[in-house]
XYZ file of C-alpha atoms in Angstrom:
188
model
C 111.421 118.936 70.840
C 107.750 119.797 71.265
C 106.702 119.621 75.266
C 104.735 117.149 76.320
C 101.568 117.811 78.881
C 100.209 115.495 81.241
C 96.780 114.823 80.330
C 94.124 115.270 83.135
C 92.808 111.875 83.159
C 96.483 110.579 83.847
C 96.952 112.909 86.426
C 93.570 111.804 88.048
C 94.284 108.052 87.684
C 98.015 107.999 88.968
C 97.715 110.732 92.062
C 96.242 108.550 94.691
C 98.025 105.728 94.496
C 101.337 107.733 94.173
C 100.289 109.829 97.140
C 99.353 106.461 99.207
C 102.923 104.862 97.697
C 104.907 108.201 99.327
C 102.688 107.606 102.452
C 104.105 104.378 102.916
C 107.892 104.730 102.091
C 107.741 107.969 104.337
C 106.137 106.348 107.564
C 108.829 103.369 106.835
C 111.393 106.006 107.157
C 109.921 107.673 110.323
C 110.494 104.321 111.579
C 113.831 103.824 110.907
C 114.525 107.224 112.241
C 112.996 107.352 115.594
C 113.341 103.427 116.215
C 116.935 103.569 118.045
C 117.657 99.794 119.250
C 115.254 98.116 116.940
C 115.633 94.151 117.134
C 116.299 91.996 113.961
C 112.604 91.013 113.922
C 111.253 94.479 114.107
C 113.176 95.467 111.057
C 112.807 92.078 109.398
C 108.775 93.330 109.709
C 109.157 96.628 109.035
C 111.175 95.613 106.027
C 108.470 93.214 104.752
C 105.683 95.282 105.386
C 107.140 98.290 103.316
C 107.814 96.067 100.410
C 104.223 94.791 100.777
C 102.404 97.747 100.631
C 104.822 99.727 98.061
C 103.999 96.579 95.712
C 100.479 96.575 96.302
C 100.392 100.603 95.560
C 102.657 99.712 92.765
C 100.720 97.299 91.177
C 97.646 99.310 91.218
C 99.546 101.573 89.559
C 100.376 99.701 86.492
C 96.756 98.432 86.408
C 95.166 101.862 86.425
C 93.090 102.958 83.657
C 95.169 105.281 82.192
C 98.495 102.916 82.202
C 99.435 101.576 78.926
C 99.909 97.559 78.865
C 103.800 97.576 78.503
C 103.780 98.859 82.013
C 102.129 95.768 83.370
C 104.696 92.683 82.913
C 107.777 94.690 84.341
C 105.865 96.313 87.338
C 104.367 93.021 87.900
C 107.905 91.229 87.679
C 108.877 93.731 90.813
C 105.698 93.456 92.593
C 106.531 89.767 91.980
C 110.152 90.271 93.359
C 108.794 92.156 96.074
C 106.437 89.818 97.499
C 108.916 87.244 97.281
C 111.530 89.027 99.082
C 109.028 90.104 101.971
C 108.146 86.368 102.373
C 112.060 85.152 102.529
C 112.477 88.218 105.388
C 109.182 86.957 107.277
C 110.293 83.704 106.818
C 114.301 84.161 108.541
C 114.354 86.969 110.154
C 118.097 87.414 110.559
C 120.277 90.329 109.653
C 121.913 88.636 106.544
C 118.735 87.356 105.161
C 117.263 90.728 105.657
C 120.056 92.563 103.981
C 120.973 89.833 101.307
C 116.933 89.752 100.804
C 116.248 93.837 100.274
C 120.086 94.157 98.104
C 118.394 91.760 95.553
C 114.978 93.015 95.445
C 115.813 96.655 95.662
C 118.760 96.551 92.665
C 116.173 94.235 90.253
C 113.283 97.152 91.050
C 115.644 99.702 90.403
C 116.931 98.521 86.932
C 113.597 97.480 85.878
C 112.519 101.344 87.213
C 115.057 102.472 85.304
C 114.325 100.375 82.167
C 110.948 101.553 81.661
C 111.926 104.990 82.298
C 114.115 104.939 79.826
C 112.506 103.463 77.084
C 108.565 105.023 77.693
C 109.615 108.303 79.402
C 107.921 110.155 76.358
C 105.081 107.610 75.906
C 103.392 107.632 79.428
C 104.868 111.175 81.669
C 104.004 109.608 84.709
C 106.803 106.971 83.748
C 109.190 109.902 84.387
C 108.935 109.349 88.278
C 110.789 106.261 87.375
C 114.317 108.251 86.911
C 114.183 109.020 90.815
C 112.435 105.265 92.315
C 114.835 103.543 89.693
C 118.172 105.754 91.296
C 117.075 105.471 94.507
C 116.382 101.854 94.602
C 119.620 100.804 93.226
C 121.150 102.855 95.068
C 119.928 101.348 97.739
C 120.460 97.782 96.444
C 124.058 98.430 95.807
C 124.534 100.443 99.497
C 123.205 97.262 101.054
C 125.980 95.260 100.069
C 128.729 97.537 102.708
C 126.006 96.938 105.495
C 125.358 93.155 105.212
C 127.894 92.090 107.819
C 126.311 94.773 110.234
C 123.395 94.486 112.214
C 119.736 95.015 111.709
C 119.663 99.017 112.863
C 122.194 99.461 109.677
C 120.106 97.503 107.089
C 116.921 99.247 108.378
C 118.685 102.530 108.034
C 119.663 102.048 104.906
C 116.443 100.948 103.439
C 114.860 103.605 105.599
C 117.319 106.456 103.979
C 116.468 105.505 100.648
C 112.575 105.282 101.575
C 112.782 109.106 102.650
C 114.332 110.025 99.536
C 111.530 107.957 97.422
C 108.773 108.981 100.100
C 109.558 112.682 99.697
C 110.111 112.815 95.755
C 106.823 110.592 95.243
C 105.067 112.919 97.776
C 105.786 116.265 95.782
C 105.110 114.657 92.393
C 101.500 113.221 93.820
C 100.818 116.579 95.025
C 101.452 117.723 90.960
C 99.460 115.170 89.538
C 96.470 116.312 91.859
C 96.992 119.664 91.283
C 96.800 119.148 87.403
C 93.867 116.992 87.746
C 92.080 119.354 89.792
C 93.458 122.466 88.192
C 91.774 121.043 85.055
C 88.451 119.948 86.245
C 87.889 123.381 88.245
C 88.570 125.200 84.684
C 85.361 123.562 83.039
């Protein structure tokens, strides 16, 4: 199987917004971490704000120039899901709507991660991020389910453990896009 490079204009298009998508999931996380009595409407917030901005970053993503037009309907579909989901949390901000809320959207983000990983992995290499954000999410859709008769420091955690492991894995491979980009550029 011949390798496949990342081209430079790729790695220029998706860095940013990958780097700014880490930013987000990784601050989310800090707050989970440090927070150590948070109230149901602090995480109900917190919750809704980090789907908010991840589908914002996300959706700039899929609209870049470099992404390919089969990226568009299922990253819109969870930017979609997101948005909805944040609204439902703002909306009742109680533990079980919080927890019910992020199982659903987080499981239907990570299939549909995992769906265009595996069927455009080869076409578009940025697409292989999707492996980890697809795992991750469902993981974290699927974890939700043994903390939805706790309280809200246990949903937030559990959102906030999976946002670490997103944060830190979309943090290296923005770093590695950059570096190709610039790596490329400097060598003209």
């Amino acid at each position: 199987m011949p390798e496949l490079k990342l081209s430079t204009e790729i790695s220029a298009s998706v860095w940013k917004v990958v780097l700014w998508r880490a930013l987000t999931a990784v601050v989310f996380a800090a707050l989970t971490i440090f927070w150590q009595e948070p109230s149901a409407a602090f995480v109900a917030y917190a919750v809704a704000a980090v789907l908010l901005v991840s589908a914002k970053f996300t959706w700039d993503y899929a609209r870049n120039d470099s992404a390919p037009a089969y990226l568009k309907a299922p990253m819109a579909i969870e930017c979609a899901a997101w948005l909805v989901a944040a609204i439902i949390i703002v909306l009742i901000p109680q533990p079980l709507v919080i927890g019910i809320a992020a199982a659903a959207v987080f499981a239907l983000s990570g299939v549909l991660d995992l769906l265009l990983w595996l069927r455009h992995r080869s076409d578009y290499l940025p697409l292989k991020d999707q492996l980890m954000t697809g795992l991750v999410q469902l993981g974290i859709g699927v974890s939700m389910m043994f903390v939805l008769s706790m309280d809200a420091h246990a949903i937030g955690g559990v959102v906030g453990g999976g946002m670490v492991i997103i944060g830190v894995f979309l943090l290296i491979s923005a770093l590695g896009y950059r570096h190709d980009a610039k790596s490329t550029s400097d060598s003209r």
